[in-house]
Short mmCIF file of C-alpha atoms in Angstrom, two decimals:
data_model
loop_
_atom_site.label_atom_id
_atom_site.label_comp_id
_atom_site.label_asym_id
_atom_site.label_seq_id
_atom_site.Cartn_x
_atom_site.Cartn_y
_atom_site.Cartn_z
CA MET A 1 79.14 -72.59 37.61
CA THR A 2 78.21 -76.15 36.47
CA LEU A 3 75.62 -76.54 33.74
CA ASN A 4 73.05 -78.21 35.96
CA LYS A 5 73.08 -75.16 38.25
CA LEU A 6 72.29 -72.71 35.44
CA ARG A 7 68.70 -71.53 35.25
CA ILE A 8 66.78 -71.96 31.96
CA ILE A 9 65.85 -68.70 30.33
CA GLY A 10 63.47 -68.29 27.33
CA SER A 11 64.07 -66.33 24.05
CA GLU A 12 62.11 -63.44 25.59
CA GLU A 13 61.78 -62.38 29.24
CA TRP A 14 60.42 -59.53 31.34
CA CYS A 15 63.01 -57.40 33.09
CA PHE A 16 62.63 -54.84 35.87
CA PHE A 17 64.93 -51.83 36.64
CA ASP A 18 64.37 -50.43 40.12
CA GLN A 19 66.99 -47.62 39.89
CA LEU A 20 65.78 -46.53 36.44
CA GLY A 21 62.13 -46.62 37.49
CA ILE A 22 61.15 -49.11 34.79
CA PRO A 23 58.51 -51.52 36.29
CA ALA A 24 58.65 -54.01 33.42
CA ILE A 25 60.23 -54.19 29.98
CA LYS A 26 60.18 -57.06 27.56
CA ALA A 27 63.73 -58.14 26.42
CA ARG A 28 64.82 -60.25 23.54
CA VAL A 29 67.37 -62.78 24.80
CA ASP A 30 70.21 -62.77 22.31
CA SER A 31 73.41 -64.78 23.16
CA GLY A 32 74.90 -63.55 19.81
CA ALA A 33 75.13 -60.06 21.15
CA LYS A 34 77.85 -59.29 23.74
CA THR A 35 76.33 -56.32 25.48
CA SER A 36 72.74 -55.70 26.45
CA SER A 37 70.95 -52.64 25.10
CA ILE A 38 67.83 -50.60 25.80
CA GLN A 39 65.76 -48.26 23.72
CA ALA A 40 66.71 -44.64 24.58
CA THR A 41 65.88 -41.25 23.12
CA ASN A 42 66.69 -37.60 24.07
CA ILE A 43 69.98 -38.76 25.50
CA LYS A 44 71.94 -36.07 27.36
CA VAL A 45 75.28 -36.35 29.26
CA ILE A 46 75.45 -34.42 32.52
CA ASN A 47 78.06 -33.90 35.24
CA LYS A 48 77.52 -34.91 38.84
CA GLY A 49 80.69 -33.77 40.66
CA VAL A 50 83.55 -35.59 38.86
CA GLN A 51 81.25 -38.26 37.42
CA GLU A 52 79.43 -38.27 34.10
CA TRP A 53 75.77 -39.34 34.16
CA VAL A 54 73.25 -39.78 31.38
CA LYS A 55 69.70 -38.58 31.28
CA PHE A 56 67.47 -40.37 28.72
CA GLU A 57 63.90 -41.30 27.89
CA VAL A 58 62.54 -44.81 27.50
CA ASN A 59 59.33 -45.93 25.90
CA PRO A 60 59.26 -49.34 27.64
CA LEU A 61 56.19 -50.80 25.84
CA GLN A 62 56.50 -51.35 22.09
CA GLU A 63 52.68 -51.50 21.77
CA ASN A 64 52.14 -48.25 23.70
CA ARG A 65 54.50 -45.42 22.71
CA SER A 66 52.52 -42.89 24.68
CA ILE A 67 54.24 -43.88 27.95
CA THR A 68 57.60 -42.23 28.34
CA LEU A 69 59.85 -42.71 31.36
CA ASN A 70 62.61 -40.34 32.40
CA CYS A 71 65.73 -42.33 33.40
CA GLU A 72 69.16 -41.44 34.76
CA ALA A 73 72.25 -43.65 35.13
CA ARG A 74 76.06 -43.28 35.56
CA LEU A 75 78.00 -43.26 32.26
CA ILE A 76 80.71 -45.90 32.31
CA ASP A 77 81.86 -46.07 28.65
CA ARG A 78 81.56 -44.84 25.11
CA ARG A 79 81.80 -47.59 22.48
CA MET A 80 81.77 -47.78 18.66
CA ILE A 81 79.02 -50.25 17.74
CA LYS A 82 78.44 -51.57 14.25
CA SER A 83 74.76 -51.80 13.36
CA SER A 84 73.10 -54.53 11.35
CA THR A 85 73.46 -52.34 8.32
CA GLY A 86 77.18 -52.23 8.82
CA ILE A 87 77.36 -48.56 9.96
CA SER A 88 79.51 -47.77 13.01
CA GLU A 89 78.33 -45.21 15.48
CA GLU A 90 79.19 -44.24 19.09
CA ARG A 91 76.91 -45.54 21.77
CA LEU A 92 76.91 -44.56 25.46
CA VAL A 93 77.08 -47.36 27.99
CA VAL A 94 75.60 -47.23 31.53
CA LYS A 95 75.61 -49.70 34.39
CA THR A 96 72.48 -50.42 36.56
CA PRO A 97 70.94 -53.31 38.44
CA VAL A 98 68.41 -55.46 36.60
CA THR A 99 65.89 -57.88 38.10
CA LEU A 100 64.71 -61.10 36.43
CA GLY A 101 62.30 -62.92 38.65
CA ASN A 102 64.05 -63.32 42.06
CA ASP A 103 67.54 -62.47 40.71
CA THR A 104 69.06 -58.96 40.82
CA PHE A 105 72.47 -58.22 39.36
CA ASP A 106 74.41 -55.31 37.74
CA ILE A 107 74.17 -55.09 33.98
CA GLU A 108 75.88 -52.91 31.35
CA LEU A 109 73.42 -51.39 28.87
CA THR A 110 74.20 -49.57 25.63
CA LEU A 111 71.67 -46.82 24.96
CA ALA A 112 70.35 -47.47 21.44
CA ASN A 113 67.54 -46.24 19.26
CA ARG A 114 65.45 -49.40 19.13
CA ASP A 115 62.20 -47.61 18.07
CA THR A 116 61.80 -49.64 14.89
CA MET A 117 62.71 -52.94 16.71
CA GLU A 118 60.16 -55.44 18.00
CA TYR A 119 61.74 -55.40 21.43
CA ARG A 120 62.64 -52.38 23.52
CA MET A 121 65.54 -54.26 25.12
CA LEU A 122 68.08 -56.86 24.15
CA LEU A 123 69.70 -59.06 26.76
CA GLY A 124 73.20 -60.00 25.69
CA ARG A 125 75.49 -62.85 26.68
CA GLU A 126 77.48 -60.81 29.32
CA ALA A 127 74.29 -60.72 31.39
CA LEU A 128 73.65 -64.44 30.76
CA MET A 129 77.09 -65.88 31.54
CA ASP A 130 77.29 -68.07 34.61
CA ARG A 131 73.68 -67.40 35.31
CA TYR A 132 71.36 -68.72 32.54
CA MET A 133 71.15 -71.28 29.76
CA VAL A 134 68.95 -70.17 26.81
CA ASN A 135 66.14 -72.41 25.48
CA PRO A 136 65.15 -70.52 22.31
CA ALA A 137 61.93 -72.56 21.93
CA GLU A 138 60.50 -71.18 25.14
CA SER A 139 59.36 -67.72 26.33
CA TYR A 140 58.94 -66.24 29.78
CA LYS A 141 60.60 -69.09 31.67
CA ILE A 142 61.60 -66.71 34.48
CA GLN A 143 58.42 -64.71 34.85
CA HIS A 144 55.32 -63.91 32.77
CA PHE A 145 52.89 -60.98 33.07
CA THR A 146 49.38 -60.78 31.66
CA SER A 147 48.37 -57.58 29.83
CA ASP A 148 46.22 -56.68 32.87
CA GLU A 149 49.20 -57.00 35.15
CA ILE A 150 51.28 -54.75 32.78
CA ASP A 151 48.47 -52.17 32.75
CA LEU A 152 48.46 -52.19 36.53
CA LYS A 153 52.24 -51.66 36.67
CA TYR A 154 51.99 -48.71 34.35
CA LYS A 155 48.83 -47.22 35.78
CA PRO A 156 50.71 -44.49 37.72
CA PHE A 157 52.11 -43.23 34.40
CA PHE A 158 48.74 -42.57 32.86
CA LYS A 159 47.35 -39.08 33.65
CA GLN A 160 44.12 -38.78 35.51
CA LYS A 161 40.85 -38.15 33.77
CA THR A 162 40.53 -34.54 32.71
CA GLY A 163 37.06 -34.15 31.42
CA LEU A 164 38.03 -33.60 27.73
CA LYS A 165 35.88 -35.95 25.59
CA ILE A 166 36.99 -36.87 22.09
CA ALA A 167 35.20 -38.86 19.37
CA LEU A 168 37.19 -40.88 16.83
CA LEU A 169 34.97 -41.05 13.74
CA ALA A 170 36.14 -43.97 11.65
CA SER A 171 35.10 -47.48 10.37
CA ASN A 172 37.47 -50.08 11.93
CA PRO A 173 38.56 -49.84 15.55
CA GLN A 174 41.19 -52.54 15.00
CA LEU A 175 43.29 -50.53 12.53
CA TYR A 176 46.71 -49.65 13.90
CA SER A 177 46.17 -45.90 13.42
CA ASN A 178 42.86 -45.93 15.25
CA LYS A 179 44.20 -47.97 18.13
CA ARG A 180 47.16 -45.60 18.47
CA ILE A 181 45.02 -42.48 18.61
CA ILE A 182 42.76 -44.02 21.26
CA GLU A 183 45.86 -45.08 23.21
CA ALA A 184 47.44 -41.64 22.96
CA ALA A 185 44.25 -39.79 24.08
CA GLU A 186 43.83 -42.16 27.10
CA ALA A 187 47.54 -41.73 28.02
CA ARG A 188 46.96 -38.01 28.26
CA GLY A 189 44.00 -38.58 30.51
CA HIS A 190 41.19 -37.88 28.04
CA GLU A 191 38.06 -39.94 27.43
CA ILE A 192 37.91 -41.05 23.76
CA VAL A 193 35.03 -42.90 22.14
CA PHE A 194 35.18 -44.82 18.87
CA LEU A 195 32.23 -43.97 16.61
CA ASN A 196 31.46 -45.99 13.54
CA VAL A 197 30.62 -43.50 10.74
CA GLU A 198 27.83 -45.75 9.41
CA LEU A 199 26.14 -46.24 12.72
CA ALA A 200 25.64 -42.49 13.41
CA TYR A 201 22.61 -40.51 12.02
CA MET A 202 21.39 -36.96 12.13
CA LYS A 203 18.40 -34.90 12.93
CA LEU A 204 18.37 -31.68 10.90
CA ASP A 205 16.44 -29.01 12.70
CA ALA A 206 16.89 -25.32 13.16
CA HIS A 207 15.99 -25.47 16.85
CA SER A 208 17.47 -28.75 18.08
CA PRO A 209 19.85 -30.41 15.56
CA GLU A 210 21.19 -33.76 16.79
CA ILE A 211 23.53 -36.63 16.05
CA ARG A 212 22.33 -40.01 17.33
CA TYR A 213 24.16 -43.28 17.50
CA ARG A 214 23.02 -46.99 17.35
CA GLY A 215 19.70 -47.26 19.02
CA GLY A 216 18.98 -43.61 19.71
CA ASN A 217 21.84 -42.40 22.00
CA ILE A 218 22.26 -38.62 21.48
CA LEU A 219 25.85 -37.56 20.93
CA ASN A 220 26.10 -34.17 22.55
CA GLU A 221 29.02 -34.20 24.92
CA PHE A 222 32.07 -34.12 22.73
CA ASP A 223 34.70 -31.42 22.83
CA ALA A 224 36.47 -32.61 19.64
CA VAL A 225 36.10 -35.10 16.76
CA ILE A 226 39.02 -36.78 15.00
CA PRO A 227 37.80 -37.81 11.51
CA ARG A 228 39.42 -40.89 10.01
CA ILE A 229 36.96 -41.46 7.14
CA LYS A 230 37.66 -44.12 4.46
CA PRO A 231 37.04 -42.95 0.86
CA ALA A 232 33.94 -45.21 0.44
CA VAL A 233 32.01 -43.19 3.09
CA THR A 234 33.39 -39.68 2.28
CA PHE A 235 29.99 -38.14 1.44
CA TYR A 236 28.22 -39.38 4.54
CA GLY A 237 31.21 -38.92 6.84
CA CYS A 238 31.59 -35.29 5.71
CA ALA A 239 27.88 -34.72 6.33
CA LEU A 240 28.42 -35.99 9.93
CA ILE A 241 31.41 -33.76 10.44
CA ARG A 242 29.44 -30.69 9.30
CA GLN A 243 26.72 -31.65 11.77
CA PHE A 244 29.27 -31.93 14.61
CA ASP A 245 30.61 -28.56 13.57
CA ASN A 246 27.02 -27.09 13.62
CA LEU A 247 26.80 -28.38 17.20
CA GLY A 248 29.93 -26.50 18.20
CA VAL A 249 32.24 -29.48 18.36
CA TYR A 250 35.92 -28.89 17.15
CA CYS A 251 36.64 -31.14 14.15
CA GLN A 252 40.36 -31.67 13.61
CA ASN A 253 39.91 -31.81 9.85
CA THR A 254 36.84 -30.04 8.48
CA ALA A 255 34.38 -31.60 6.04
CA GLU A 256 35.35 -29.03 3.36
CA ALA A 257 39.04 -29.79 3.76
CA ILE A 258 38.49 -33.53 3.53
CA SER A 259 36.23 -33.24 0.45
CA GLN A 260 38.75 -31.05 -1.32
CA SER A 261 41.63 -33.47 -0.59
CA ARG A 262 39.56 -36.42 -1.85
CA ASP A 263 38.77 -34.73 -5.15
CA LYS A 264 42.08 -35.19 -6.89
CA LEU A 265 41.14 -32.92 -9.82
CA PHE A 266 39.90 -30.05 -7.68
CA ALA A 267 42.94 -30.44 -5.37
CA SER A 268 45.29 -30.26 -8.43
CA GLN A 269 43.52 -27.11 -9.60
CA LEU A 270 43.99 -25.56 -6.18
CA PHE A 271 47.67 -26.44 -6.19
CA SER A 272 48.16 -24.92 -9.63
CA LYS A 273 46.35 -21.79 -8.62
CA ASN A 274 48.55 -21.41 -5.49
CA ASP A 275 51.86 -21.96 -7.34
CA ILE A 276 52.38 -25.49 -5.88
CA HIS A 277 54.43 -27.50 -8.31
CA ILE A 278 52.93 -30.81 -9.31
CA PRO A 279 53.79 -33.30 -12.16
CA ILE A 280 52.17 -32.14 -15.40
CA THR A 281 48.58 -33.35 -15.16
CA GLY A 282 45.83 -33.69 -17.76
CA PHE A 283 42.07 -34.21 -17.61
CA ALA A 284 39.64 -34.82 -20.47
CA LYS A 285 36.12 -36.07 -21.00
CA SER A 286 36.13 -37.20 -24.57
CA PRO A 287 38.09 -40.21 -25.96
CA MET A 288 38.63 -38.19 -29.09
CA ASP A 289 41.24 -36.11 -27.14
CA THR A 290 43.23 -39.07 -25.88
CA LYS A 291 46.22 -38.64 -28.24
CA ASP A 292 46.66 -34.96 -27.47
CA LEU A 293 46.15 -35.61 -23.71
CA ILE A 294 49.03 -38.04 -23.80
CA LYS A 295 51.24 -35.69 -25.81
CA MET A 296 50.31 -32.85 -23.39
CA VAL A 297 51.92 -34.68 -20.38
CA ASN A 298 55.10 -35.45 -22.43
CA GLY A 299 53.97 -38.88 -23.64
CA ALA A 300 54.56 -42.32 -22.26
CA PRO A 301 55.60 -43.65 -19.86
CA LEU A 302 52.79 -41.93 -17.88
CA ILE A 303 50.56 -42.37 -14.86
CA ILE A 304 46.78 -42.89 -15.04
CA LYS A 305 44.95 -42.25 -11.79
CA LEU A 306 41.30 -42.83 -10.90
CA LEU A 307 40.06 -39.66 -9.21
CA GLU A 308 38.90 -41.69 -6.21
CA SER A 309 42.16 -43.73 -5.88
CA THR A 310 43.83 -44.24 -2.51
CA GLN A 311 46.76 -46.21 -1.04
CA GLY A 312 48.04 -46.67 -4.61
CA LYS A 313 44.91 -48.53 -5.76
CA GLY A 314 43.46 -47.32 -9.05
CA VAL A 315 46.85 -46.03 -10.25
CA VAL A 316 48.35 -47.43 -13.43
CA LEU A 317 51.69 -46.98 -15.21
CA ALA A 318 51.36 -47.01 -19.03
CA GLU A 319 54.78 -47.65 -20.55
CA THR A 320 53.91 -46.91 -24.20
CA ASN A 321 51.60 -44.44 -25.91
CA LYS A 322 49.58 -47.32 -27.37
CA ALA A 323 49.12 -48.84 -23.83
CA ALA A 324 48.26 -45.41 -22.46
CA GLU A 325 45.55 -44.95 -25.20
CA SER A 326 44.11 -48.37 -24.44
CA VAL A 327 43.84 -47.83 -20.69
CA ILE A 328 42.53 -44.25 -20.92
CA ASN A 329 39.83 -45.35 -23.51
CA ALA A 330 38.93 -48.34 -21.38
CA PHE A 331 38.34 -46.13 -18.33
CA LYS A 332 36.36 -43.64 -20.36
CA SER A 333 34.15 -46.32 -21.89
CA VAL A 334 32.75 -47.05 -18.41
CA ASN A 335 32.34 -43.29 -17.58
CA THR A 336 35.11 -43.30 -15.00
CA ASN A 337 36.96 -40.03 -14.33
CA ILE A 338 40.73 -40.20 -14.51
CA LEU A 339 43.76 -37.94 -14.37
CA VAL A 340 46.70 -38.44 -16.69
CA GLN A 341 50.05 -37.44 -15.16
CA GLU A 342 53.68 -37.32 -16.34
CA PHE A 343 55.90 -40.08 -14.97
CA ILE A 344 58.89 -38.88 -12.97
CA LYS A 345 61.43 -41.46 -14.02
CA GLU A 346 64.35 -40.05 -12.03
CA ALA A 347 62.48 -40.62 -8.74
CA ASN A 348 63.39 -44.38 -9.13
CA GLY A 349 60.22 -45.47 -7.35
CA GLN A 350 60.84 -43.27 -4.28
CA ASP A 351 58.61 -40.70 -2.72
CA ILE A 352 58.52 -38.80 0.57
CA ARG A 353 55.62 -38.74 3.04
CA CYS A 354 55.55 -35.72 5.32
CA PHE A 355 53.19 -35.86 8.23
CA VAL A 356 51.81 -32.36 9.03
CA VAL A 357 50.04 -31.46 12.24
CA ASN A 358 48.75 -27.88 12.81
CA GLY A 359 51.25 -26.25 10.46
CA LYS A 360 54.28 -28.25 11.52
CA VAL A 361 56.01 -31.22 9.79
CA VAL A 362 56.20 -33.67 12.79
CA ALA A 363 57.79 -36.60 10.85
CA SER A 364 59.05 -37.56 7.40
CA MET A 365 59.81 -40.85 5.81
CA GLN A 366 61.05 -42.00 2.43
CA ARG A 367 59.14 -44.84 0.75
CA GLN A 368 60.84 -47.09 -1.77
CA ALA A 369 58.74 -49.15 -4.15
CA GLU A 370 59.28 -52.90 -4.45
CA LYS A 371 61.45 -54.03 -7.38
CA GLY A 372 59.42 -53.87 -10.57
CA GLU A 373 56.74 -51.63 -8.92
CA PHE A 374 56.44 -47.89 -9.37
CA ARG A 375 54.05 -47.21 -6.40
CA ALA A 376 55.89 -46.56 -3.18
CA ASN A 377 52.79 -46.77 -0.95
CA ILE A 378 53.36 -49.00 2.11
CA HIS A 379 50.05 -50.74 1.24
CA GLN A 380 51.59 -51.73 -2.10
CA GLY A 381 54.67 -53.30 -0.42
CA GLY A 382 56.86 -50.12 -0.30
CA LYS A 383 59.59 -50.02 2.28
CA ALA A 384 59.88 -47.02 4.65
CA SER A 385 62.90 -45.34 6.13
CA ILE A 386 63.57 -42.12 8.01
CA ILE A 387 64.74 -39.15 5.93
CA LYS A 388 65.80 -35.60 6.59
CA ILE A 389 63.79 -33.40 4.21
CA THR A 390 65.12 -30.11 2.65
CA ALA A 391 63.85 -26.67 3.58
CA GLU A 392 62.17 -26.54 0.11
CA GLU A 393 60.41 -29.88 0.72
CA LYS A 394 59.21 -28.77 4.14
CA LYS A 395 57.88 -25.50 2.74
CA LEU A 396 56.03 -27.42 -0.02
CA ALA A 397 54.47 -29.84 2.47
CA LEU A 398 53.25 -27.07 4.78
CA LYS A 399 51.87 -24.91 1.92
CA ALA A 400 50.01 -27.93 0.48
CA ALA A 401 48.34 -28.70 3.82
CA LYS A 402 47.48 -25.05 4.28
CA VAL A 403 45.96 -24.63 0.82
CA LEU A 404 43.55 -27.55 1.57
CA ASN A 405 43.07 -26.19 5.12
CA LEU A 406 43.96 -29.57 6.67
CA ALA A 407 45.16 -29.54 10.27
CA VAL A 408 46.33 -33.17 9.94
CA ALA A 409 47.67 -34.29 6.58
CA GLY A 410 49.96 -36.79 4.91
CA VAL A 411 51.73 -34.89 2.14
CA ASP A 412 53.42 -36.95 -0.55
CA ILE A 413 56.35 -35.38 -2.48
CA ILE A 414 58.55 -36.68 -5.21
CA ARG A 415 62.15 -35.53 -6.01
CA SER A 416 62.54 -34.58 -9.72
CA ASN A 417 65.09 -32.87 -11.87
CA LYS A 418 62.85 -29.74 -11.60
CA GLY A 419 62.96 -29.90 -7.74
CA PRO A 420 60.34 -31.32 -5.35
CA LEU A 421 56.92 -31.97 -6.78
CA LEU A 422 53.71 -32.52 -4.87
CA LEU A 423 51.94 -35.83 -5.62
CA GLU A 424 48.99 -35.66 -3.38
CA VAL A 425 47.66 -34.89 0.11
CA ASN A 426 45.93 -37.41 2.27
CA SER A 427 43.39 -36.17 4.90
CA SER A 428 43.47 -39.50 6.87
CA PRO A 429 47.14 -40.50 6.69
CA GLY A 430 48.14 -43.80 8.23
CA LEU A 431 50.34 -43.83 11.31
CA GLU A 432 51.85 -47.35 11.22
CA GLY A 433 54.47 -46.86 8.46
CA ILE A 434 55.67 -43.48 9.61
CA GLU A 435 55.68 -44.24 13.36
CA ASN A 436 57.69 -47.45 12.79
CA ALA A 437 60.07 -45.77 10.37
CA THR A 438 60.70 -42.70 12.55
CA GLY A 439 60.01 -43.96 16.08
CA LYS A 440 57.95 -40.86 16.70
CA ASP A 441 54.64 -40.78 18.68
CA ILE A 442 52.55 -39.07 15.99
CA ALA A 443 49.27 -40.08 17.60
CA ASN A 444 50.31 -38.04 20.70
CA GLU A 445 51.10 -35.01 18.43
CA MET A 446 47.53 -35.19 17.11
CA ILE A 447 46.11 -35.19 20.63
CA LEU A 448 48.44 -32.36 21.74
CA ALA A 449 47.21 -30.32 18.72
CA ILE A 450 43.62 -30.74 19.84
CA GLU A 451 44.52 -29.61 23.36
CA ARG A 452 46.22 -26.47 21.92
CA LYS A 453 43.28 -25.64 19.73
CA LEU A 454 40.86 -25.97 22.62
CA LYS A 455 43.27 -24.05 24.90
CA PHE A 456 43.18 -27.02 27.24
CA SER A 457 45.82 -27.37 29.92
CA SER A 458 46.18 -30.57 32.00
#
């Protein structure tokens, strides 16, 4: 075909797969890749007579992992593909018609785990040849859909309203975690309402206790509350959760469990009492005891933590005994409570985050601190990757969540020469890092856990 007869295609385009039942999926146009690929999970090869077919699941919308489509296509090949990291692995290849605008043609697709990629599909040069010319400066030259049009296309895949009403008690509706939880609840057909902790207030009365919201609306219709309380409002947030509990509303994490997890000293004492191994930790009130406190945790380098620290803030590494003394005494001079903890050098700036929901580790990731940084927290620039945890690490994560009585918990573990050690337990763990690292729909797991607790069946 001559160049002037080739259609111009942008760097990203919407595709439609009639036979796979995918109403729209955004593709990255990549002439550097030979074969096209699509995000696929739970891949299973089946036999249909003498032919091999593949059953697989696709999450077609990167921004909404709660929608899963069951697809089926004929297997045409198995190929060894080298990933961007240089690792070769076998990929299954299927053939199916694809539609771009008014054009429909057969396309080969490798089934790939693209969960951590920005695009759920990649359109390679085999699909482009003799059909399109790519203008990388443009997008959606073939066809563009608004977010409302995409919502309409996927409306049949959302479950109908069920009557279950959930409150998300938090501070910022724009946070990734909060948006994902709302999305997951709606995808399962539930009504979910965002409540700003600081805009709710209480009436304490033996006969008719109430929670009111912004201007006097009485909140009395919720089946469940998901608390996502930031540390700054722990006291007030826990008071609200207790009030919801008094009104007979199921709270996914209780006020007592959240309070315990936020008090690092009390939590450490609970862990010690329950034979949960943690790095050697010290606590003292008087600056006169600083030298012995440092010696007690095996000396510098050591970690100094504010009791109220979160996301790696308020955590300091003191590399020498003299530096440790200075930092500890500086904190004490302003009457700030701190913990002093041994530094696990062999961890090399790595830790493991296990996400626990109702007594089950639903996902795990390894976090690697930036070069020159000892804190592996994602908020401190740490890099996340999927990891397979050991049976001992899994047991430690589950026990830690159970001791604090948390239904939802982010349990941080560090690997040491003495075996896995518990660093801390977070009662409002973030979803972004672990969902992106593992590709798992953790928000959906949280909603399913509420359904099970309430013995709700859709």
